[in-house]
């Protein structure tokens, strides 16, 4: 949150109760301001040898002999999770006792034979990117002669991978699933195999249709209907898309899976919608169209006309530009920043490409007059005066300690005037030698003055 770190630092300064701050990304820029006010303790996941040593000690205290290599195998299968290792030791001990066997020793051979019963669920240790790879690569790793049980296990694994993070997994699959088909399609082009090329296009069509169905089901879940019972259907549709792009033997995703670019694109879209609404608010007393007509009709025409006036070969026709801006209620930020956001030609000229002299001349001419857009800016509450007042208020709030220090220093000066001569001399003697004779003479003079006042 904005200013949240500053408030936390203030709490740490004033609190008498210890405050524990936990972060996952120690190298984040947001943590730098907090580090000087904390005792920096860094922890890491213990290695399997350390966990195995402790597991052997626990077994000895409970009357159970645990081999070191068996304890390391359990720690590795549990992902170095100490709680899961202790739970496995307890389950092993209870199982042996219930079975009527007096020996509860844990050997490496016995662990390997019963590892499927004590392992931690592997899917819980899979990251979001690894789960994306599992889904989009389809049946990779399965042989053509695999039995039904093995194929069902592969299907369940890919379905469970969707639930590693079901809020983002569909977007990640959409970002990466077509990349699996790129080397396959390129190979068919090199071999000039028309049948194989047509087969790739058919599978691509089936995969994109599956992701389109996924988008419909996802909209029913995230929209106003909130149909969360469709979540297994979304998982099945993403797995279906991965099956189509991978083919019968599975595909291969080269490189690391990319994060969903839709999130950044959606953020840019939201910003442009906000800018378009601001332009509509500025121009609403001149035009009566909606934002769609404004974007498709007015903004391109106005931008082209204003740009042609500013980039005139003879000289920039600044007065005509300002007159047109006042007519439509546009301000300087609309001209040089906002309108350029709606340019679809990346190689076209922009107002930002104008040289600094032309911009400076326009700014001087623009600041000479009073414009209608200033009333709109003041109405929206983003005027420079309000910004300055808000910044002054913030500075006053931040400098409260400085004001209190000044008051405290003033009170200290009044107290010093009432001190007697002996206390002042003792105070100056405690100071460093840097004060010199001048400071001592000034102290004696002040002491004499104070003493004279007391006599009066």
PDB file of C-alpha atoms in Angstrom, residues 227-393:
ATOM      1  CA  UNK A 227     -20.768 -20.855 -10.827  1.00  0.00           C
ATOM      2  CA  UNK A 228     -17.802 -22.401  -9.023  1.00  0.00           C
ATOM      3  CA  UNK A 229     -19.037 -25.899  -9.847  1.00  0.00           C
ATOM      4  CA  UNK A 230     -17.633 -25.294 -13.350  1.00  0.00           C
ATOM      5  CA  UNK A 231     -14.046 -25.304 -12.010  1.00  0.00           C
ATOM      6  CA  UNK A 232     -13.426 -29.000 -12.869  1.00  0.00           C
ATOM      7  CA  UNK A 233     -14.710 -28.271 -16.370  1.00  0.00           C
ATOM      8  CA  UNK A 234     -12.113 -25.479 -16.717  1.00  0.00           C
ATOM      9  CA  UNK A 235      -9.396 -27.913 -15.643  1.00  0.00           C
ATOM     10  CA  UNK A 236     -10.571 -30.484 -18.191  1.00  0.00           C
ATOM     11  CA  UNK A 237     -10.650 -27.894 -21.006  1.00  0.00           C
ATOM     12  CA  UNK A 238      -7.059 -26.749 -20.336  1.00  0.00           C
ATOM     13  CA  UNK A 239      -5.912 -30.388 -20.263  1.00  0.00           C
ATOM     14  CA  UNK A 240      -7.793 -30.962 -23.524  1.00  0.00           C
ATOM     15  CA  UNK A 241      -5.965 -28.019 -25.139  1.00  0.00           C
ATOM     16  CA  UNK A 242      -2.617 -29.432 -24.005  1.00  0.00           C
ATOM     17  CA  UNK A 243      -3.549 -32.859 -25.369  1.00  0.00           C
ATOM     18  CA  UNK A 244      -4.315 -31.406 -28.812  1.00  0.00           C
ATOM     19  CA  UNK A 245      -1.124 -29.352 -29.107  1.00  0.00           C
ATOM     20  CA  UNK A 246       1.048 -32.177 -27.769  1.00  0.00           C
ATOM     21  CA  UNK A 247      -0.343 -34.858 -30.008  1.00  0.00           C
ATOM     22  CA  UNK A 248      -0.475 -38.570 -29.301  1.00  0.00           C
ATOM     23  CA  UNK A 249       3.079 -38.785 -27.935  1.00  0.00           C
ATOM     24  CA  UNK A 250       3.123 -35.397 -26.226  1.00  0.00           C
ATOM     25  CA  UNK A 251       4.959 -32.222 -27.149  1.00  0.00           C
ATOM     26  CA  UNK A 252       7.889 -30.223 -25.822  1.00  0.00           C
ATOM     27  CA  UNK A 253       7.870 -26.630 -24.551  1.00  0.00           C
ATOM     28  CA  UNK A 254      11.258 -25.115 -25.272  1.00  0.00           C
ATOM     29  CA  UNK A 255      12.537 -22.663 -22.714  1.00  0.00           C
ATOM     30  CA  UNK A 256      10.933 -21.595 -19.471  1.00  0.00           C
ATOM     31  CA  UNK A 257       7.145 -21.111 -19.444  1.00  0.00           C
ATOM     32  CA  UNK A 258       6.198 -17.460 -19.776  1.00  0.00           C
ATOM     33  CA  UNK A 259       3.995 -15.662 -17.294  1.00  0.00           C
ATOM     34  CA  UNK A 260       0.578 -14.522 -18.521  1.00  0.00           C
ATOM     35  CA  UNK A 261       0.979 -11.313 -20.529  1.00  0.00           C
ATOM     36  CA  UNK A 262      -2.773 -10.690 -20.319  1.00  0.00           C
ATOM     37  CA  UNK A 263      -2.392  -9.099 -16.896  1.00  0.00           C
ATOM     38  CA  UNK A 264      -0.076  -6.377 -18.201  1.00  0.00           C
ATOM     39  CA  UNK A 265      -2.209  -5.837 -21.308  1.00  0.00           C
ATOM     40  CA  UNK A 266      -5.324  -5.526 -19.172  1.00  0.00           C
ATOM     41  CA  UNK A 267      -3.595  -2.942 -16.966  1.00  0.00           C
ATOM     42  CA  UNK A 268      -2.663  -0.887 -20.050  1.00  0.00           C
ATOM     43  CA  UNK A 269      -6.227  -1.178 -21.294  1.00  0.00           C
ATOM     44  CA  UNK A 270      -7.557   0.126 -17.989  1.00  0.00           C
ATOM     45  CA  UNK A 271      -5.204   3.092 -18.123  1.00  0.00           C
ATOM     46  CA  UNK A 272      -6.272   3.979 -21.667  1.00  0.00           C
ATOM     47  CA  UNK A 273      -9.937   3.691 -20.730  1.00  0.00           C
ATOM     48  CA  UNK A 274      -9.309   6.134 -17.895  1.00  0.00           C
ATOM     49  CA  UNK A 275      -7.533   8.577 -20.239  1.00  0.00           C
ATOM     50  CA  UNK A 276     -10.389   8.300 -22.728  1.00  0.00           C
ATOM     51  CA  UNK A 277     -12.896   9.115 -19.987  1.00  0.00           C
ATOM     52  CA  UNK A 278     -10.833  12.179 -19.046  1.00  0.00           C
ATOM     53  CA  UNK A 279     -10.851  13.341 -22.676  1.00  0.00           C
ATOM     54  CA  UNK A 280     -14.606  12.764 -22.820  1.00  0.00           C
ATOM     55  CA  UNK A 281     -15.037  14.850 -19.661  1.00  0.00           C
ATOM     56  CA  UNK A 282     -12.949  17.678 -21.120  1.00  0.00           C
ATOM     57  CA  UNK A 283     -14.810  17.697 -24.426  1.00  0.00           C
ATOM     58  CA  UNK A 284     -18.342  16.918 -23.249  1.00  0.00           C
ATOM     59  CA  UNK A 285     -19.542  20.534 -23.489  1.00  0.00           C
ATOM     60  CA  UNK A 286     -18.520  20.623 -27.169  1.00  0.00           C
ATOM     61  CA  UNK A 287     -19.433  17.125 -28.378  1.00  0.00           C
ATOM     62  CA  UNK A 288     -22.248  14.776 -27.349  1.00  0.00           C
ATOM     63  CA  UNK A 289     -20.912  11.391 -28.445  1.00  0.00           C
ATOM     64  CA  UNK A 290     -19.915   8.439 -26.300  1.00  0.00           C
ATOM     65  CA  UNK A 291     -16.414   7.151 -25.656  1.00  0.00           C
ATOM     66  CA  UNK A 292     -16.565   4.756 -28.635  1.00  0.00           C
ATOM     67  CA  UNK A 293     -17.387   7.503 -31.150  1.00  0.00           C
ATOM     68  CA  UNK A 294     -14.858   9.767 -29.443  1.00  0.00           C
ATOM     69  CA  UNK A 295     -12.117   7.157 -29.840  1.00  0.00           C
ATOM     70  CA  UNK A 296     -12.975   6.185 -33.427  1.00  0.00           C
ATOM     71  CA  UNK A 297     -13.968   9.541 -34.857  1.00  0.00           C
ATOM     72  CA  UNK A 298     -12.915  12.620 -32.922  1.00  0.00           C
ATOM     73  CA  UNK A 299      -9.529  11.649 -31.454  1.00  0.00           C
ATOM     74  CA  UNK A 300      -7.854  10.536 -34.740  1.00  0.00           C
ATOM     75  CA  UNK A 301      -9.134  13.602 -36.622  1.00  0.00           C
ATOM     76  CA  UNK A 302      -8.157  16.056 -33.896  1.00  0.00           C
ATOM     77  CA  UNK A 303      -4.755  14.446 -33.464  1.00  0.00           C
ATOM     78  CA  UNK A 304      -3.973  14.577 -37.170  1.00  0.00           C
ATOM     79  CA  UNK A 305      -5.077  18.203 -37.493  1.00  0.00           C
ATOM     80  CA  UNK A 306      -3.206  19.412 -34.387  1.00  0.00           C
ATOM     81  CA  UNK A 307      -0.089  17.514 -35.407  1.00  0.00           C
ATOM     82  CA  UNK A 308      -0.124  19.073 -38.869  1.00  0.00           C
ATOM     83  CA  UNK A 309      -0.394  22.562 -37.315  1.00  0.00           C
ATOM     84  CA  UNK A 310       2.450  21.947 -34.864  1.00  0.00           C
ATOM     85  CA  UNK A 311       4.743  20.472 -37.546  1.00  0.00           C
ATOM     86  CA  UNK A 312       4.176  23.111 -40.187  1.00  0.00           C
ATOM     87  CA  UNK A 313       7.151  23.531 -42.518  1.00  0.00           C
ATOM     88  CA  UNK A 314       7.301  27.324 -42.242  1.00  0.00           C
ATOM     89  CA  UNK A 315       6.672  27.646 -38.483  1.00  0.00           C
ATOM     90  CA  UNK A 316       4.478  26.100 -35.836  1.00  0.00           C
ATOM     91  CA  UNK A 317       1.026  27.698 -35.885  1.00  0.00           C
ATOM     92  CA  UNK A 318       0.815  27.804 -32.120  1.00  0.00           C
ATOM     93  CA  UNK A 319      -2.024  30.307 -31.841  1.00  0.00           C
ATOM     94  CA  UNK A 320      -4.315  28.204 -34.041  1.00  0.00           C
ATOM     95  CA  UNK A 321      -3.479  25.096 -31.995  1.00  0.00           C
ATOM     96  CA  UNK A 322      -4.299  26.860 -28.725  1.00  0.00           C
ATOM     97  CA  UNK A 323      -7.531  28.248 -30.174  1.00  0.00           C
ATOM     98  CA  UNK A 324      -8.618  24.749 -31.267  1.00  0.00           C
ATOM     99  CA  UNK A 325      -7.672  23.308 -27.895  1.00  0.00           C
ATOM    100  CA  UNK A 326      -9.743  25.949 -26.087  1.00  0.00           C
ATOM    101  CA  UNK A 327     -12.658  25.239 -28.352  1.00  0.00           C
ATOM    102  CA  UNK A 328     -12.674  21.561 -27.378  1.00  0.00           C
ATOM    103  CA  UNK A 329     -11.564  22.023 -23.748  1.00  0.00           C
ATOM    104  CA  UNK A 330      -8.176  20.332 -24.110  1.00  0.00           C
ATOM    105  CA  UNK A 331      -5.176  21.231 -21.974  1.00  0.00           C
ATOM    106  CA  UNK A 332      -1.442  20.854 -22.528  1.00  0.00           C
ATOM    107  CA  UNK A 333      -1.260  17.348 -21.010  1.00  0.00           C
ATOM    108  CA  UNK A 334      -4.004  16.170 -23.362  1.00  0.00           C
ATOM    109  CA  UNK A 335      -2.000  17.428 -26.331  1.00  0.00           C
ATOM    110  CA  UNK A 336       1.480  16.128 -25.486  1.00  0.00           C
ATOM    111  CA  UNK A 337       0.648  12.974 -23.509  1.00  0.00           C
ATOM    112  CA  UNK A 338      -2.913  11.654 -23.614  1.00  0.00           C
ATOM    113  CA  UNK A 339      -3.752  11.895 -27.317  1.00  0.00           C
ATOM    114  CA  UNK A 340      -0.543  10.068 -28.288  1.00  0.00           C
ATOM    115  CA  UNK A 341      -1.737   7.033 -26.297  1.00  0.00           C
ATOM    116  CA  UNK A 342      -4.376   6.353 -28.964  1.00  0.00           C
ATOM    117  CA  UNK A 343      -2.003   6.223 -31.928  1.00  0.00           C
ATOM    118  CA  UNK A 344      -2.129   2.880 -33.714  1.00  0.00           C
ATOM    119  CA  UNK A 345       0.863   3.559 -35.963  1.00  0.00           C
ATOM    120  CA  UNK A 346       4.050   2.825 -33.970  1.00  0.00           C
ATOM    121  CA  UNK A 347       6.214   4.473 -36.650  1.00  0.00           C
ATOM    122  CA  UNK A 348       4.047   7.577 -37.036  1.00  0.00           C
ATOM    123  CA  UNK A 349       4.906  11.034 -35.756  1.00  0.00           C
ATOM    124  CA  UNK A 350       3.933  11.918 -32.204  1.00  0.00           C
ATOM    125  CA  UNK A 351       3.711  15.111 -30.201  1.00  0.00           C
ATOM    126  CA  UNK A 352       6.473  13.718 -27.991  1.00  0.00           C
ATOM    127  CA  UNK A 353       8.795  13.793 -31.037  1.00  0.00           C
ATOM    128  CA  UNK A 354       8.690  17.597 -31.226  1.00  0.00           C
ATOM    129  CA  UNK A 355      11.950  19.317 -30.432  1.00  0.00           C
ATOM    130  CA  UNK A 356      12.396  21.061 -27.097  1.00  0.00           C
ATOM    131  CA  UNK A 357      12.390  24.554 -28.673  1.00  0.00           C
ATOM    132  CA  UNK A 358       8.954  24.044 -30.210  1.00  0.00           C
ATOM    133  CA  UNK A 359       7.606  22.705 -26.921  1.00  0.00           C
ATOM    134  CA  UNK A 360       9.076  25.606 -24.956  1.00  0.00           C
ATOM    135  CA  UNK A 361       7.634  28.158 -27.388  1.00  0.00           C
ATOM    136  CA  UNK A 362       4.215  26.519 -27.175  1.00  0.00           C
ATOM    137  CA  UNK A 363       4.351  26.441 -23.363  1.00  0.00           C
ATOM    138  CA  UNK A 364       5.221  30.140 -23.148  1.00  0.00           C
ATOM    139  CA  UNK A 365       2.396  31.057 -25.508  1.00  0.00           C
ATOM    140  CA  UNK A 366      -0.038  28.756 -23.722  1.00  0.00           C
ATOM    141  CA  UNK A 367       0.751  30.165 -20.267  1.00  0.00           C
ATOM    142  CA  UNK A 368       0.049  33.735 -21.373  1.00  0.00           C
ATOM    143  CA  UNK A 369      -3.713  33.249 -21.495  1.00  0.00           C
ATOM    144  CA  UNK A 370      -6.538  31.763 -19.455  1.00  0.00           C
ATOM    145  CA  UNK A 371      -8.120  28.596 -20.816  1.00  0.00           C
ATOM    146  CA  UNK A 372     -11.392  26.759 -20.331  1.00  0.00           C
ATOM    147  CA  UNK A 373      -9.599  23.537 -19.496  1.00  0.00           C
ATOM    148  CA  UNK A 374      -8.291  25.080 -16.262  1.00  0.00           C
ATOM    149  CA  UNK A 375     -11.826  25.183 -14.892  1.00  0.00           C
ATOM    150  CA  UNK A 376     -12.259  21.503 -15.711  1.00  0.00           C
ATOM    151  CA  UNK A 377      -8.975  20.597 -14.039  1.00  0.00           C
ATOM    152  CA  UNK A 378      -9.971  22.526 -10.915  1.00  0.00           C
ATOM    153  CA  UNK A 379     -13.337  20.784 -10.965  1.00  0.00           C
ATOM    154  CA  UNK A 380     -11.651  17.385 -11.038  1.00  0.00           C
ATOM    155  CA  UNK A 381      -9.534  18.333  -8.046  1.00  0.00           C
ATOM    156  CA  UNK A 382      -6.119  17.864  -9.658  1.00  0.00           C
ATOM    157  CA  UNK A 383      -5.059  21.481  -9.979  1.00  0.00           C
ATOM    158  CA  UNK A 384      -1.543  22.568  -9.194  1.00  0.00           C
ATOM    159  CA  UNK A 385      -2.728  24.686  -6.259  1.00  0.00           C
ATOM    160  CA  UNK A 386      -4.397  21.746  -4.614  1.00  0.00           C
ATOM    161  CA  UNK A 387      -1.416  19.544  -5.306  1.00  0.00           C
ATOM    162  CA  UNK A 388       0.867  22.113  -3.698  1.00  0.00           C
ATOM    163  CA  UNK A 389      -1.437  22.478  -0.711  1.00  0.00           C
ATOM    164  CA  UNK A 390      -1.613  18.720  -0.314  1.00  0.00           C
ATOM    165  CA  UNK A 391       2.172  18.430  -0.499  1.00  0.00           C
ATOM    166  CA  UNK A 392       2.546  21.184   2.103  1.00  0.00           C
ATOM    167  CA  UNK A 393       0.137  19.341   4.373  1.00  0.00           C
TER     168      UNK A 393
END
